[in-house]
Amino acid sequence: MSLLNPLIQGVLLGGLYALYAAGLSLIFGVMRLVNLAHGDFIVLAAYLMLACVTALALPAWVALLIAMPFMFALGWALQRLILNRTLKNDLLVPLLVTFGLSIIIQNGLLLAFSADSRRLTVGELEIASWTFGDISIGVVPLITFIVAVLVILGLTFLFYRTRLGRILRATADSTEIVQIMGIDPRHVFAIAMGLSFVVIAVAAFFMGVRANFDPAAGPSRLLYAFEAVVIGGLGSFWGTLIGGTILGVAQTVGAAINPEWQQLAGHVVFLAVILARPRGLLARA
Amino acid sequence: MRYGIAISTWNSRLILIAAGVVVILLAFAPVIAPRSLIQDLILIFVMCAIAQCWNLLAGYAGLISVGQQAFVGLGGYGLFALIILAGVDPLLAVLLAAIIGTLIAIPVGLLMFRLQGAYFAVGTWVVAEVFRLLLAQWKALGGGTGNSLPRTATTEMFGLSTINALFGVRNAVGREIVIYWAALALAAAVVGASYLLLRSRIGLALSAVRDGETAAESVGVDITRTKFAVYVFAAFGASLAGALYFLDSARISPDSAFTVLDWTAYVIFIVVIGGIGTIEGPILGSIIFVVLQSSLSDYGPWYLILLGVLGIAVMLVAPRGLWGTFSDLTGIHLLPTRRRLVPLGETPPTREA
Amino acid sequence: MSLLTTHGLEVFYGDFQALFGVDVAVEEGETVAIIGANGAGKSSFMNALSGLAPTRRDAILLAGEAVGGTPAYDMVKLGIALVPEGRRLFPSLTVEENLLMGSSGRTVERGWTLPVVYDFFPVLRERRRQLAPTLSGGQQQLVAIGRALMANPRILLCDEISLGLSPAMVQTVYQALAAIKARGTTILIVEQDLRAALAAADRIYCFMEGRVSLAGRPAELSRDAIQAAYFGTAR
Ligand SMILES: Nc1ncnc2c1ncn2[C@@H]1O[C@H](COP(=O)(O)OP(=O)(O)OP(=O)(O)O)[C@@H](O)[C@H]1O
Ligand SMILES: [Mg+2]
């Protein structure tokens, strides 16, 4: 059996992981916060779209368009109402508060939607694929990858070419000095969290279209996102794509060898990277 | 005026004696207490031990782990492997399993210490996942579905026949009493060891660095090495507790052994509610937790949401927890570990710095 | 009416009190220098004026209005801009981005704009695409001043802007301040270099241990009086 197919599938899967990771990387970059509920918010967003699809009979992509501003508002409010209160402390409080949120979201979803696994449907596109010899490229995985590249291009543009991006980077440098420039860092943080949640909505859409999800699916999404961020190197959006791709390839190659090794192979590659280059593959010195 | 550094309060010896009396009284509980209470107490002791270890990590060493389930699970699986595959006596197997967990913690810790802060936290979670996935591959111990202890394994447990005769009970009850005593000893030992550690020079150095009173280099103690030792000790405590817990439940699976909910979320809840950075907090927290658990766990998801909301509320409103807030308000410290500056000659039990 | 006055200004860091009732008045268009030994509370005073250190509302009057305790991000919109001690540029931003950050809080494009600042400090135009930490210390100080000017302040606060600069660069900086003053901007400087302070300022205040120990015009102050107020030796 050739390794080419798992390799290609892995790269495409990496696009999804990069989408998981981009939002996590964004807020870590701006406010040094690791949101332990990141994965659970992805799952929450997927259920939100599912609810739109089932209750309002909308196509899934319309549900995504609705979910994006909604998730922005949710992230913004979360930051303003809860997380901004935690940031003056060391890392304990923000970590534990987001960990508590993770438990609340999982169980809230369980109450609202039961433990059954669900899926977002986009009609025939789901099964469409192009076949070249013994390699078949699914349309949805390909679109996911392209969207991941576009999201990362967009974030890079936003961060390095716009006024908002300048303010985000300056706030990451010093929350004190931006204040004497007329900027309230709490507001900047809220916008950053809102942006992260928009990326979460996009990630959730492709997660839900590509595979089943259930209320307990969040923590493993967090771990994939985190691994992609660390493998790629902190503070770099392109790093999340590289990290995501490496993670995806590790998983599909592992699964090709033994189906039970999929997750294990990803984790092992992650541990190998921290052993060899704890600051990630792309880290600036 | 001259000052010395005191870490005892006037009544601290009294308190230690009282603590000893409480432990002895608890040891006699099986004589009168119903079995359900004994089971609750076993859970309190086990959770208290794990929570105290987590408290040492997060509250003193500044190491926030969300992966302590790795060691609880390794303790449990070590126990099952030793009993089922090697026929070791259960109580001895508990100790050996804890040693296995501790030995594994050393390379794991070396790897995790390459990560800082929040990255350390998530890294430990990944490691726990790795162990869960690995042990699900171990077919001799039941693979993904897990395994039960054979009935015969615990009927010949060390000391069981004596206890059966002494209390006039059947095997099942006698087994429970042995486990109860072991769990009591575990909790008392972990609390005692933490207390001694924190009052030692090393513990004082850790607290000073944590409170930002001084730079790590200036305390005359290698802080990184100390933190590593705390990490390994916490792994030992968690493995020991895990081995005992799974000896009591007599059934294990990768999902129950490595669940982040039971061995990290609950533990964090206990420490946060009780009071992080205090010895008393985790004790109080585990009692509260087990009471809540036995009265509310039928509400399932609502119960967990409640725990999450309570935990977040305490973090935001009273980050020092119930005990921390109480002792801030009243000045009462039952098991004081913090240094206080006192004028020499006024307070009897002082130590010169 | 003075443009800026403080009345019984106090600053606390937790339990530690850094300023004990400081009264200072700055007229429109003036340059006022604050001198004093290390730890006298000069930076605390500047931080209170810029909103970084909390104070009582009526402790600071700007054109007669009580503005004490206004958050820093609103204080700059009222027209008080700070060049902080130690420059404090944004290390991951370029020179130009640092300058643009200075204008974040303002809404109208007038007065100090990017081209005006570049004309004022031509060396910065050449370095505009460089990351701030790659500039020399003196050039970084120019960026810090330019960044504060981009807010179009009525009052420019400069905390030890000559620290660590070569004599030639100190001269450049003070010439720049003179030109800024000529445009009608009121300037308040903290300066350790006594000679530079006396030369640049219309009036000086000397701080000692959180209090004003001396105030007056440079020409009217004797060397001994300044020395006594500065070091706390017998008067
Ligand atoms: N953030 C802070 N927290 C606690 N104390 C502070 C803080 N900032 C300043 N202080 C204290 O306040 C006092 C005044 O400090 P300040 O920085 O205002 O002095 P300064 O006159 O600017 O000194 P220098 O000439 O050295 O810059 C000092 O004793 C200092 O230790
Ligand atoms: Mg100063």
Coordinates of N, CA and C in Angstrom, one line a residue, chain C residues 126-218:
Chain C
E126 N 14.1 57.7 7.2 CA 15.0 56.7 6.6 C 14.7 55.3 7.3
R127 N 14.4 55.4 8.6 CA 14.3 54.1 9.3 C 12.9 53.6 9.5
R128 N 12.0 54.2 8.8 CA 10.6 53.9 9.1 C 10.2 52.4 9.0
R129 N 10.8 51.6 8.2 CA 10.4 50.2 8.1 C 11.2 49.3 9.1
Q130 N 12.1 49.9 9.8 CA 12.9 49.0 10.8 C 12.1 48.8 12.0
L131 N 12.3 47.6 12.6 CA 11.7 47.4 13.9 C 12.3 48.3 15.0
A132 N 11.5 48.8 15.9 CA 12.0 49.8 16.8 C 13.2 49.4 17.6
P133 N 13.4 48.2 18.1 CA 14.6 47.9 18.9 C 15.8 47.9 18.1
T134 N 15.8 47.9 16.7 CA 17.0 48.0 16.0 C 17.6 49.4 15.8
L135 N 16.9 50.4 16.4 CA 17.4 51.7 16.3 C 18.4 52.0 17.5
S136 N 19.2 53.0 17.3 CA 20.1 53.4 18.4 C 19.2 54.0 19.5
G137 N 19.8 54.1 20.7 CA 19.0 54.6 21.8 C 18.5 56.0 21.5
G138 N 19.4 56.9 20.9 CA 18.9 58.2 20.7 C 17.8 58.3 19.7
Q139 N 18.0 57.5 18.6 CA 16.9 57.4 17.6 C 15.6 56.9 18.2
Q140 N 15.7 55.9 19.1 CA 14.5 55.4 19.8 C 13.8 56.5 20.6
Q141 N 14.7 57.4 21.2 CA 14.1 58.5 21.9 C 13.3 59.4 21.0
L142 N 13.8 59.7 19.8 CA 13.1 60.5 18.9 C 11.8 59.9 18.5
V143 N 11.8 58.5 18.3 CA 10.5 57.8 18.0 C 9.5 58.0 19.2
A144 N 10.0 57.9 20.4 CA 9.1 58.1 21.5 C 8.5 59.5 21.6
I145 N 9.3 60.5 21.3 CA 8.8 61.8 21.3 C 7.8 62.0 20.1
G146 N 8.2 61.5 18.9 CA 7.3 61.6 17.8 C 6.0 60.9 18.1
R147 N 6.1 59.8 18.7 CA 4.9 59.0 19.0 C 3.9 59.8 19.9
A148 N 4.5 60.5 20.9 CA 3.6 61.3 21.8 C 3.1 62.5 21.0
L149 N 3.9 63.1 20.1 CA 3.4 64.2 19.4 C 2.2 63.9 18.5
M150 N 2.2 62.6 18.0 CA 1.2 62.2 17.0 C -0.2 62.3 17.7
A151 N -0.2 62.4 19.0 CA -1.5 62.5 19.7 C -2.0 64.0 19.6
N152 N -1.2 64.9 19.1 CA -1.5 66.3 19.0 C -1.8 66.9 20.4
P153 N -0.9 66.7 21.4 CA -1.2 67.1 22.8 C -1.2 68.6 23.0
R154 N -2.0 69.0 24.0 CA -1.8 70.4 24.4 C -0.6 70.5 25.4
I155 N -0.5 69.4 26.1 CA 0.6 69.3 27.1 C 1.4 68.0 26.8
L156 N 2.8 68.2 26.6 CA 3.6 67.1 26.3 C 4.4 66.8 27.6
L157 N 4.3 65.6 28.1 CA 5.1 65.2 29.3 C 6.3 64.4 28.9
C158 N 7.5 64.8 29.3 CA 8.7 64.0 28.9 C 9.4 63.6 30.1
D159 N 9.5 62.3 30.3 CA 10.1 61.8 31.5 C 11.5 61.3 31.2
E160 N 12.5 62.1 31.6 CA 14.0 61.8 31.4 C 14.3 61.4 30.0
I161 N 14.0 62.4 29.1 CA 14.3 62.1 27.7 C 15.8 62.2 27.3
S162 N 16.6 62.7 28.2 CA 18.0 62.8 27.8 C 18.9 61.7 28.4
L163 N 18.2 60.8 29.1 CA 19.0 59.8 29.8 C 19.7 58.9 28.8
G164 N 21.0 58.7 29.0 CA 21.8 57.8 28.2 C 22.1 58.3 26.8
L165 N 21.8 59.6 26.6 CA 22.1 60.1 25.2 C 23.4 60.8 25.2
S166 N 24.0 60.8 24.0 CA 25.3 61.5 23.8 C 25.0 63.0 23.9
P167 N 26.0 63.9 24.2 CA 25.8 65.3 24.3 C 25.1 65.9 23.0
A168 N 25.6 65.4 21.9 CA 25.0 65.9 20.6 C 23.6 65.5 20.5
M169 N 23.2 64.3 21.0 CA 21.8 63.9 20.9 C 21.0 64.7 21.9
V170 N 21.5 65.0 23.1 CA 20.8 65.8 24.0 C 20.5 67.1 23.4
Q171 N 21.4 67.7 22.7 CA 21.2 68.9 22.1 C 20.1 68.9 21.0
T172 N 20.1 67.8 20.2 CA 19.1 67.6 19.2 C 17.7 67.6 19.9
V173 N 17.7 66.8 21.0 CA 16.4 66.6 21.6 C 15.9 67.9 22.2
Y174 N 16.8 68.7 22.8 CA 16.3 70.0 23.4 C 16.0 71.0 22.3
Q175 N 16.7 71.0 21.2 CA 16.3 71.8 20.1 C 14.9 71.5 19.6
A176 N 14.6 70.2 19.6 CA 13.3 69.7 19.2 C 12.3 70.3 20.1
L177 N 12.5 70.2 21.4 CA 11.6 70.6 22.4 C 11.3 72.1 22.3
A178 N 12.4 72.9 22.0 CA 12.2 74.3 21.8 C 11.3 74.6 20.6
A179 N 11.5 73.8 19.5 CA 10.6 74.0 18.3 C 9.2 73.6 18.6
I180 N 9.0 72.5 19.4 CA 7.7 72.1 19.8 C 7.0 73.2 20.6
K181 N 7.8 73.8 21.5 CA 7.2 74.9 22.3 C 6.8 76.1 21.4
A182 N 7.7 76.3 20.4 CA 7.4 77.4 19.5 C 6.1 77.3 18.8
R183 N 5.6 76.0 18.7 CA 4.3 75.8 18.0 C 3.2 75.9 19.0
G184 N 3.5 76.3 20.3 CA 2.4 76.6 21.2 C 2.1 75.4 22.1
T185 N 2.9 74.4 22.1 CA 2.6 73.2 23.0 C 3.2 73.5 24.3
T186 N 2.5 73.2 25.4 CA 3.0 73.3 26.7 C 3.8 72.1 27.0
I187 N 4.9 72.3 27.7 CA 5.8 71.1 27.9 C 6.2 71.0 29.4
L188 N 6.1 69.8 29.9 CA 6.5 69.5 31.2 C 7.6 68.4 31.1
I189 N 8.8 68.7 31.6 CA 9.9 67.7 31.5 C 10.3 67.3 32.9
V190 N 10.8 66.0 33.0 CA 11.5 65.5 34.2 C 12.9 65.4 33.7
E191 N 13.9 66.0 34.4 CA 15.2 66.0 33.9 C 16.2 65.9 35.1
Q192 N 17.1 64.9 34.9 CA 18.2 64.7 35.9 C 19.4 65.7 35.7
D193 N 19.5 66.0 34.4 CA 20.6 66.9 34.0 C 20.3 68.3 34.4
L194 N 20.8 68.8 35.5 CA 20.4 70.1 36.0 C 20.6 71.2 35.1
R195 N 21.8 71.2 34.4 CA 22.1 72.3 33.5 C 21.1 72.3 32.3
A196 N 20.8 71.1 31.8 CA 19.8 71.1 30.7 C 18.5 71.6 31.1
A197 N 18.1 71.2 32.4 CA 16.8 71.6 32.9 C 16.7 73.1 33.0
L198 N 17.8 73.7 33.6 CA 17.8 75.1 33.9 C 17.7 75.9 32.6
A199 N 18.4 75.4 31.6 CA 18.5 76.1 30.3 C 17.2 76.1 29.6
A200 N 16.5 74.9 29.7 CA 15.3 74.7 28.8 C 14.0 75.3 29.5
A201 N 14.0 75.4 30.8 CA 12.7 75.6 31.4 C 12.5 77.1 31.8
D202 N 11.2 77.5 31.7 CA 10.8 78.8 32.2 C 10.8 78.8 33.7
R203 N 10.3 77.6 34.2 CA 10.3 77.5 35.7 C 10.6 76.1 36.0
I204 N 11.1 75.9 37.3 CA 11.4 74.5 37.7 C 10.7 74.3 39.1
Y205 N 10.5 73.0 39.3 CA 10.1 72.5 40.6 C 11.1 71.4 41.0
C206 N 11.4 71.4 42.2 CA 12.3 70.4 42.7 C 11.5 69.5 43.7
F207 N 11.6 68.2 43.5 CA 10.9 67.2 44.3 C 11.8 66.6 45.3
M208 N 11.4 66.4 46.5 CA 12.2 65.6 47.4 C 11.3 64.7 48.2
E209 N 11.5 63.4 48.2 CA 10.7 62.5 49.0 C 9.2 62.7 48.9
G210 N 8.8 62.9 47.7 CA 7.3 63.0 47.5 C 6.7 64.3 47.7
R211 N 7.6 65.3 47.9 CA 7.0 66.7 48.2 C 7.8 67.7 47.3
V212 N 7.1 68.8 47.0 CA 7.8 69.9 46.3 C 8.7 70.6 47.3
S213 N 10.0 70.6 47.1 CA 11.0 71.2 48.0 C 11.4 72.6 47.6
L214 N 11.1 72.9 46.3 CA 11.6 74.2 45.8 C 10.8 74.5 44.5
A215 N 10.5 75.8 44.3 CA 9.9 76.1 43.0 C 10.4 77.5 42.6
G216 N 10.5 77.8 41.3 CA 10.9 79.2 40.9 C 11.4 79.3 39.5
R217 N 11.8 80.5 39.1 CA 12.4 80.7 37.8 C 13.9 80.4 37.9
P218 N 14.5 79.8 36.9 CA 15.9 79.4 37.0 C 16.8 80.6 37.4

